[in-house]
Backbone as JSON, one array per atom type, in Angstrom:
{
  "sequence": "MALEQIDKETLVLASKKVMENSYAPYSNFKVGAAVLCTDGRIYCGCNVENASYGLTVCAERTATFAMACEGGRKIRAIAISSSTGKPVFPCGACRQVLAEFAPAEDDLYVYLASDQGVLTYTLAELLPHAFTLIKT",
  "N": [[-6.64, -15.11, 8.07], [-3.89, -15.95, 6.97], [-1.78, -15.28, 3.89], [-1.11, -16.58, 1.17], [2.34, -17.81, 0.86], [3.65, -17.08, -1.63], [1.74, -15.45, -2.8], [2.85, -13.34, -1.39], [5.43, -12.97, -2.32], [4.52, -12.44, -4.61], [3.76, -9.98, -4.64], [5.64, -8.28, -3.16], [7.77, -8.0, -5.27], [6.32, -7.01, -7.48], [5.38, -4.47, -6.29], [8.6, -3.81, -5.84], [9.48, -3.63, -8.75], [7.58, -1.62, -9.72], [8.1, 0.59, -7.95], [10.08, 1.99, -9.63], [9.48, 3.27, -11.59], [8.92, 5.58, -10.38], [8.23, 8.94, -9.48], [10.24, 11.27, -8.41], [11.53, 13.61, -8.46], [12.73, 15.71, -6.83], [13.12, 14.63, -3.68], [13.93, 12.31, -4.39], [13.29, 9.83, -3.37], [11.93, 6.81, -3.66], [9.43, 5.33, -3.95], [6.88, 2.49, -4.25], [4.43, 0.62, -4.61], [1.61, -2.44, -4.15], [-1.11, -3.7, -4.37], [-3.66, -6.14, -3.17], [-6.27, -7.37, -4.69], [-9.3, -8.37, -2.83], [-10.59, -10.41, -4.91], [-8.21, -11.18, -6.36], [-6.98, -9.95, -8.0], [-4.29, -7.91, -9.08], [-3.15, -4.46, -8.25], [-0.76, -1.88, -8.89], [1.34, 0.71, -8.1], [2.88, 3.84, -7.83], [4.93, 6.99, -5.7], [4.33, 9.84, -6.6], [5.75, 13.11, -7.27], [5.96, 16.7, -6.83], [6.52, 20.17, -7.7], [4.77, 21.68, -6.19], [4.73, 20.89, -3.21], [2.58, 19.97, -1.46], [0.7, 18.69, -3.07], [1.78, 16.37, -3.67], [1.67, 12.86, -4.13], [1.36, 9.62, -2.53], [2.93, 6.35, -3.25], [1.38, 4.29, -2.01], [-1.75, 5.15, -2.0], [-1.85, 5.71, -5.05], [-1.66, 3.18, -6.05], [-4.17, 1.96, -4.86], [-6.21, 3.77, -5.76], [-5.78, 3.26, -8.28], [-6.74, 0.84, -8.22], [-9.37, 0.98, -7.42], [-10.37, 2.38, -9.92], [-10.58, 0.31, -11.51], [-12.38, -1.21, -10.45], [-12.2, -2.55, -8.61], [-12.93, -3.27, -4.93], [-11.91, -4.09, -2.31], [-9.25, -4.9, -0.49], [-6.99, -7.31, -0.03], [-4.15, -7.32, 0.65], [-1.08, -5.55, 0.88], [1.78, -4.29, -0.16], [4.89, -2.99, 0.3], [7.69, -1.11, -1.22], [10.96, 0.61, -1.37], [13.44, 3.48, -1.98], [15.14, 3.17, -0.06], [15.92, 0.94, 0.76], [15.46, 0.41, 3.31], [12.36, -0.67, 5.68], [9.53, 1.12, 4.93], [6.81, 2.42, 6.55], [3.46, 3.21, 5.86], [1.93, 6.58, 5.79], [-0.04, 8.29, 7.68], [-2.3, 9.51, 6.05], [-2.47, 7.55, 3.82], [-2.77, 4.89, 5.12], [-5.38, 5.53, 6.52], [-6.88, 5.21, 3.98], [-6.46, 2.77, 2.97], [-8.0, 1.59, 5.04], [-10.46, 2.14, 4.37], [-11.0, 0.99, 2.38], [-10.29, -2.01, 2.87], [-11.5, -5.4, 3.95], [-14.07, -6.24, 5.74], [-14.81, -8.39, 7.18], [-12.09, -9.59, 7.77], [-8.77, -9.23, 7.76], [-6.33, -6.37, 6.79], [-3.11, -7.46, 5.45], [-0.12, -6.01, 5.42], [2.94, -5.6, 3.86], [6.06, -4.6, 4.38], [9.03, -4.5, 2.02], [12.45, -4.63, 2.39], [16.17, -4.2, 2.32], [16.95, -6.43, 4.14], [14.63, -8.16, 4.42], [11.33, -8.91, 4.71], [8.98, -7.44, 6.63], [6.05, -8.12, 8.4], [2.76, -6.89, 9.04], [-0.63, -6.27, 10.44], [-3.66, -4.0, 8.98], [-4.85, -3.23, 10.82], [-3.04, -3.17, 13.2], [-1.68, -1.19, 12.35], [-2.94, 1.02, 12.12], [-5.13, 1.29, 14.73], [-7.37, 2.67, 15.35], [-9.41, 3.56, 13.18], [-10.46, 5.88, 11.36], [-14.33, 6.18, 10.55], [-17.47, 6.7, 8.96], [-20.33, 7.31, 11.03], [-23.14, 5.77, 11.01], [-26.83, 5.47, 10.48]],
  "CA": [[-6.48, -15.77, 7.88], [-2.58, -15.38, 6.39], [-2.16, -15.12, 2.29], [-0.02, -17.88, 0.82], [3.78, -17.01, 0.48], [3.8, -16.69, -3.45], [1.25, -14.04, -2.99], [3.63, -12.12, -0.2], [6.37, -12.68, -2.81], [4.43, -11.98, -6.04], [3.5, -8.44, -4.33], [6.94, -7.65, -2.92], [8.35, -8.26, -6.34], [5.47, -5.81, -8.47], [6.14, -3.12, -5.1], [10.03, -3.35, -6.54], [9.45, -2.95, -9.99], [6.86, -0.49, -9.85], [9.43, 1.61, -7.85], [11.14, 2.19, -10.63], [8.62, 4.3, -12.05], [8.28, 6.37, -9.59], [8.51, 10.28, -10.25], [10.98, 11.57, -7.19], [13.1, 14.38, -8.77], [12.8, 16.52, -5.59], [13.1, 13.97, -2.81], [14.86, 11.05, -4.54], [12.72, 8.69, -2.25], [11.08, 6.41, -4.53], [8.19, 4.19, -3.27], [6.28, 1.7, -5.11], [3.11, -0.45, -3.8], [1.51, -3.44, -5.1], [-2.11, -4.04, -3.73], [-3.94, -7.41, -3.65], [-7.33, -7.09, -4.4], [-9.81, -10.09, -2.67], [-10.89, -10.79, -6.04], [-6.72, -11.76, -6.96], [-6.06, -9.07, -8.99], [-3.21, -6.95, -8.22], [-2.74, -3.3, -8.69], [0.77, -0.93, -8.72], [1.49, 2.37, -8.32], [4.23, 4.76, -7.0], [4.71, 8.14, -5.62], [4.44, 11.16, -7.6], [6.11, 14.41, -6.39], [5.11, 17.61, -7.56], [6.63, 21.47, -7.16], [4.32, 22.6, -4.88], [5.27, 19.52, -2.3], [1.31, 18.79, -1.17], [0.08, 17.95, -4.37], [2.4, 14.95, -4.05], [0.61, 11.39, -3.78], [1.6, 8.54, -2.07], [2.76, 5.02, -3.67], [-0.11, 3.29, -1.17], [-2.85, 5.76, -2.49], [-1.96, 5.72, -5.91], [-2.32, 2.02, -6.15], [-5.08, 1.39, -4.31], [-7.12, 4.61, -6.42], [-5.93, 2.51, -9.67], [-7.86, -0.46, -7.88], [-10.92, 1.67, -7.58], [-10.89, 2.94, -11.0], [-10.92, -0.65, -12.16], [-13.88, -1.53, -10.01], [-12.01, -3.67, -7.23], [-13.55, -2.87, -3.54], [-11.37, -4.78, -1.08], [-7.88, -4.82, -0.91], [-6.32, -8.21, 0.97], [-2.74, -7.07, 1.25], [-0.17, -4.26, 0.01], [3.23, -4.69, -0.35], [5.47, -1.45, 0.0], [9.09, -1.23, -1.1], [11.5, 1.82, -1.1], [14.63, 3.33, -2.48], [16.19, 3.29, 0.68], [16.3, -0.27, 1.45], [14.96, 0.49, 4.82], [10.98, -0.77, 5.49], [9.06, 2.53, 5.25], [5.82, 2.16, 7.14], [2.78, 3.92, 4.99], [1.77, 7.64, 6.45], [-1.37, 8.51, 8.33], [-3.31, 9.38, 5.09], [-2.57, 5.94, 3.23], [-3.43, 4.11, 5.9], [-6.97, 5.85, 6.02], [-7.6, 5.63, 2.57], [-6.8, 1.67, 3.09], [-8.84, 1.21, 5.99], [-11.64, 2.49, 3.54], [-10.82, -0.69, 1.41], [-10.5, -3.2, 4.18], [-12.33, -6.28, 4.27], [-15.15, -5.98, 6.88], [-14.73, -9.92, 7.96], [-10.76, -10.21, 7.41], [-7.51, -7.51, 8.28], [-5.61, -6.49, 5.56], [-1.75, -7.72, 5.45], [0.67, -5.02, 5.16], [4.36, -6.11, 3.89], [7.28, -3.51, 4.19], [9.87, -4.94, 1.87], [13.49, -4.03, 2.95], [16.67, -5.51, 2.22], [16.88, -7.51, 5.44], [13.76, -9.08, 4.35], [10.13, -8.56, 4.66], [8.0, -7.15, 7.91], [4.73, -8.54, 7.95], [2.05, -6.24, 10.13], [-2.16, -6.52, 9.45], [-3.62, -2.87, 9.17], [-5.39, -2.79, 12.25], [-1.8, -2.75, 14.24], [-0.76, 0.27, 12.23], [-4.35, 2.17, 12.47], [-6.07, 0.72, 15.51], [-9.06, 3.3, 15.62], [-9.45, 4.29, 11.98], [-12.07, 6.6, 11.11], [-15.21, 5.7, 10.1], [-19.27, 7.31, 9.0], [-21.33, 6.68, 11.62], [-24.09, 4.81, 10.56], [-27.75, 5.42, 11.64]],
  "C": [[-4.72, -15.48, 6.93], [-2.75, -15.91, 4.6], [-0.27, -15.81, 2.41], [1.28, -16.96, 0.88], [4.04, -17.02, -0.68], [2.78, -15.47, -3.36], [1.92, -12.77, -2.29], [4.43, -11.68, -1.46], [6.27, -11.91, -4.07], [4.28, -10.5, -5.67], [4.94, -7.88, -3.92], [7.5, -7.65, -4.15], [7.65, -7.02, -7.38], [5.78, -4.26, -7.46], [7.89, -2.83, -6.14], [9.91, -2.77, -7.96], [8.93, -1.81, -10.13], [7.33, 0.58, -9.52], [9.72, 2.41, -8.69], [10.6, 3.02, -11.34], [8.38, 5.37, -11.41], [8.89, 7.67, -10.15], [8.97, 11.34, -8.83], [11.89, 12.86, -7.62], [13.34, 15.43, -7.77], [13.41, 16.1, -4.16], [14.32, 12.93, -3.18], [14.65, 9.68, -3.93], [11.41, 8.13, -2.86], [10.21, 5.45, -3.83], [7.43, 3.4, -4.69], [5.25, 0.75, -4.12], [2.4, -1.23, -4.76], [-0.09, -3.62, -4.19], [-2.75, -4.84, -4.14], [-5.51, -7.33, -3.67], [-7.93, -8.5, -3.87], [-10.43, -10.8, -3.41], [-9.61, -11.52, -6.87], [-6.58, -10.99, -7.59], [-5.1, -8.11, -8.33], [-2.77, -5.59, -9.36], [-1.53, -2.35, -8.33], [0.22, 0.69, -9.13], [2.48, 2.89, -7.69], [4.07, 5.88, -7.1], [5.18, 8.62, -6.77], [4.56, 12.23, -7.02], [5.56, 15.4, -7.33], [5.97, 18.69, -6.82], [5.96, 21.7, -5.94], [3.52, 20.69, -4.09], [3.57, 18.9, -1.47], [0.38, 18.66, -2.06], [0.74, 16.37, -4.51], [1.54, 13.73, -3.71], [1.27, 10.4, -3.85], [1.65, 7.2, -3.15], [1.44, 4.04, -3.28], [-1.56, 3.83, -1.78], [-3.09, 5.39, -4.24], [-2.46, 4.16, -6.46], [-3.62, 1.66, -5.75], [-6.34, 2.66, -5.15], [-6.62, 3.59, -8.08], [-6.72, 1.24, -9.37], [-9.09, 0.02, -8.39], [-11.18, 1.79, -9.15], [-11.41, 1.76, -11.93], [-12.02, -1.71, -11.72], [-13.58, -2.29, -9.05], [-12.2, -2.58, -6.02], [-12.83, -3.31, -2.42], [-10.31, -5.34, -1.09], [-7.79, -5.83, 0.56], [-5.2, -8.09, 1.57], [-2.02, -6.07, 0.44], [1.14, -4.53, 0.47], [3.8, -3.25, -0.82], [6.66, -1.42, 0.08], [9.54, 0.33, -1.56], [12.56, 2.22, -1.35], [15.4, 3.19, -1.34], [16.68, 2.27, 0.97], [16.02, -0.74, 2.68], [13.44, -0.14, 4.44], [10.57, 0.52, 5.69], [7.58, 2.17, 5.19], [4.85, 3.26, 5.83], [2.09, 4.99, 5.97], [0.55, 7.21, 6.72], [-2.45, 8.38, 7.26], [-3.55, 8.02, 4.24], [-3.1, 5.44, 3.78], [-4.85, 4.07, 6.41], [-7.55, 5.18, 4.95], [-7.77, 3.62, 2.34], [-7.61, 1.06, 3.96], [-9.9, 1.48, 5.23], [-12.11, 1.11, 2.66], [-10.75, -1.99, 1.71], [-11.23, -4.21, 4.23], [-12.87, -6.52, 5.49], [-14.63, -7.88, 7.56], [-13.38, -10.3, 7.87], [-9.84, -8.83, 7.57], [-7.18, -7.73, 6.79], [-4.05, -6.32, 6.19], [-1.14, -6.33, 5.16], [2.39, -5.52, 5.15], [5.39, -5.12, 3.45], [8.61, -4.18, 3.91], [11.39, -4.02, 2.3], [14.79, -5.03, 2.55], [17.01, -6.45, 2.98], [15.49, -8.36, 5.41], [12.38, -8.34, 4.33], [9.15, -8.42, 5.93], [6.18, -7.15, 7.21], [3.72, -7.7, 9.14], [0.27, -6.45, 9.27], [-2.36, -4.75, 10.02], [-4.16, -2.19, 10.42], [-3.76, -2.7, 13.65], [-1.03, -1.63, 13.85], [-2.11, 1.65, 12.07], [-5.53, 1.4, 13.45], [-7.53, 1.47, 15.66], [-8.72, 3.98, 14.02], [-10.83, 5.08, 12.16], [-13.02, 5.87, 10.23], [-16.97, 6.46, 10.21], [-20.02, 6.71, 10.24], [-22.42, 6.8, 11.01], [-25.66, 4.95, 10.86], [-28.9, 4.96, 11.02]]
}
């Protein structure tokens, strides 16, 4: 089931706004993300760089972890914006984290905002074979 246009627009605007809070002194590559929980709440995050590059955290995970801290457990959609003005896809680690919080009965929509508009994908399109624990 597709999300309402207002939800998409609201998420994109939230991701663009939070992108301005990005801490990216080394790359100057600012990214903002906004996740929509299945209960309607929106959580935002930006990328946070570190002089020890391996400690850098992506915007998508920051938003997802903020959601989890507030008790959210299922993501309906995520919007991602970057300072490049071009669509930026989530990295593999972020895709796997998003898969952890994707609703079992639905898919998770991924909106990539750019100067040319918004591209829409499902997480299944971006991560067709997500890792899951085998439950016995």
